């Protein structure tokens, strides 16, 4: 008998890209960095947040990256999760 069934939530059951991109852009705006377009943002959806901000902001400064992640999470926890759409 099957005891557990696992699904990849983002990108499989729901499309959360709008909330992710908006949260990335919120952090970019707050830190005076250029925003990303939805078209360019696809390369930033999937990797760990640390890697996203390190790549996007071209930095290895842990404090800067961590601040970006904190700001992303502030936005996403309040608004981003509301921008998820089920795949039909």
XYZ file of N, CA and C in Angstrom, residues 15-31 33-42 44-45 49 52-53 56-57 68-85:
156
model
N 1.140 27.597 -10.181
C 2.062 28.548 -10.797
C 2.216 29.694 -9.811
N 3.357 29.766 -9.160
C 3.606 30.807 -8.160
C 4.560 31.866 -8.687
N 4.801 31.873 -9.988
C 5.808 32.762 -10.566
C 5.500 34.242 -10.355
N 4.241 34.634 -10.445
C 3.908 36.053 -10.278
C 4.286 36.552 -8.886
N 3.953 35.785 -7.868
C 4.295 36.180 -6.502
C 5.792 36.197 -6.262
N 6.505 35.228 -6.843
C 7.958 35.176 -6.695
C 8.610 36.374 -7.361
N 8.203 36.667 -8.591
C 8.781 37.804 -9.325
C 8.458 39.116 -8.624
N 7.236 39.268 -8.156
C 6.878 40.500 -7.444
C 7.683 40.656 -6.162
N 7.935 39.562 -5.469
C 8.737 39.617 -4.240
C 10.197 39.939 -4.551
N 10.729 39.362 -5.622
C 12.095 39.703 -6.056
C 12.173 41.187 -6.387
N 11.191 41.678 -7.142
C 11.207 43.087 -7.534
C 10.987 44.027 -6.356
N 10.242 43.598 -5.374
C 10.070 44.393 -4.159
C 11.425 44.577 -3.477
N 12.173 43.489 -3.362
C 13.505 43.570 -2.750
C 14.433 44.424 -3.606
N 14.371 44.253 -4.921
C 15.221 45.055 -5.817
C 14.924 46.536 -5.642
N 13.650 46.884 -5.612
C 13.258 48.285 -5.467
C 13.722 48.848 -4.125
N 13.545 48.078 -3.074
C 13.920 48.531 -1.729
C 15.423 48.780 -1.613
N 16.225 48.026 -2.364
C 17.675 48.160 -2.300
C 18.261 48.923 -3.488
N 18.044 48.376 -6.691
C 18.573 47.522 -7.761
C 17.571 47.484 -8.908
N 18.034 47.212 -10.116
C 17.096 47.109 -11.248
C 16.121 45.943 -11.060
N 14.883 46.174 -11.463
C 13.873 45.122 -11.398
C 14.080 44.147 -12.557
N 13.471 42.976 -12.418
C 13.518 41.980 -13.482
C 12.146 41.903 -14.145
N 12.133 41.598 -15.417
C 10.870 41.400 -16.121
C 10.425 39.964 -15.908
N 9.163 39.710 -16.148
C 8.651 38.349 -16.018
C 9.395 37.418 -16.977
N 9.708 37.904 -18.155
C 10.418 37.090 -19.142
C 11.818 36.726 -18.647
N 12.538 37.687 -18.071
C 13.894 37.434 -17.571
C 13.892 36.672 -16.247
N 12.788 36.755 -15.530
C 12.729 36.184 -14.183
C 12.709 34.669 -14.169
N 12.361 34.017 -15.256
C 12.259 32.557 -15.257
C 13.554 31.883 -14.828
N 15.394 32.826 -12.564
C 15.542 33.004 -11.126
C 14.496 32.237 -10.326
N 13.629 31.511 -10.993
C 12.605 30.742 -10.291
C 13.085 29.298 -10.183
N 16.939 30.943 -2.705
C 16.919 32.402 -2.659
C 18.324 32.993 -2.539
N 19.759 33.099 -5.906
C 19.051 34.079 -6.748
C 19.603 35.478 -6.510
N 19.667 35.896 -5.246
C 20.122 37.257 -4.956
C 21.616 37.438 -5.198
N 21.633 37.680 -9.124
C 20.918 38.862 -9.611
C 21.637 40.150 -9.238
N 22.147 40.209 -8.029
C 22.806 41.421 -7.554
C 24.323 41.364 -7.719
N 18.415 40.881 1.263
C 17.524 40.685 0.123
C 16.530 39.564 0.374
N 17.017 38.474 0.927
C 16.151 37.333 1.237
C 15.107 37.719 2.282
N 15.526 38.432 3.311
C 14.596 38.864 4.355
C 13.492 39.743 3.772
N 13.870 40.663 2.899
C 12.903 41.559 2.274
C 11.969 40.784 1.347
N 12.522 39.842 0.575
C 11.711 38.972 -0.274
C 10.654 38.269 0.571
N 11.075 37.683 1.670
C 10.156 36.916 2.520
C 9.098 37.791 3.169
N 9.451 39.026 3.523
C 8.466 39.957 4.080
C 7.326 40.163 3.088
N 7.688 40.419 1.837
C 6.675 40.652 0.810
C 5.902 39.371 0.515
N 6.633 38.278 0.289
C 5.981 37.036 -0.138
C 5.025 36.510 0.922
N 5.414 36.603 2.185
C 4.540 36.088 3.245
C 3.258 36.898 3.363
N 3.309 38.176 2.986
C 2.123 39.023 3.085
C 1.289 39.012 1.803
N 1.953 39.008 0.634
C 1.229 39.154 -0.623
C 1.468 38.028 -1.631
N 2.678 37.549 -1.720
C 3.063 36.630 -2.787
C 2.302 35.335 -2.817
N 2.034 34.782 -1.640
C 1.320 33.504 -1.600
C -0.106 33.626 -2.132
N -0.633 34.858 -2.197
C -1.971 35.089 -2.739
C -1.969 35.098 -4.269
N -0.795 35.087 -4.872
C -0.657 35.162 -6.325
C -0.334 33.791 -6.918
N -0.842 32.746 -6.327
C -0.625 31.386 -6.831
C -1.874 30.935 -7.568
N -1.650 30.295 -8.689
C -2.762 29.833 -9.503
C -2.607 28.348 -9.775
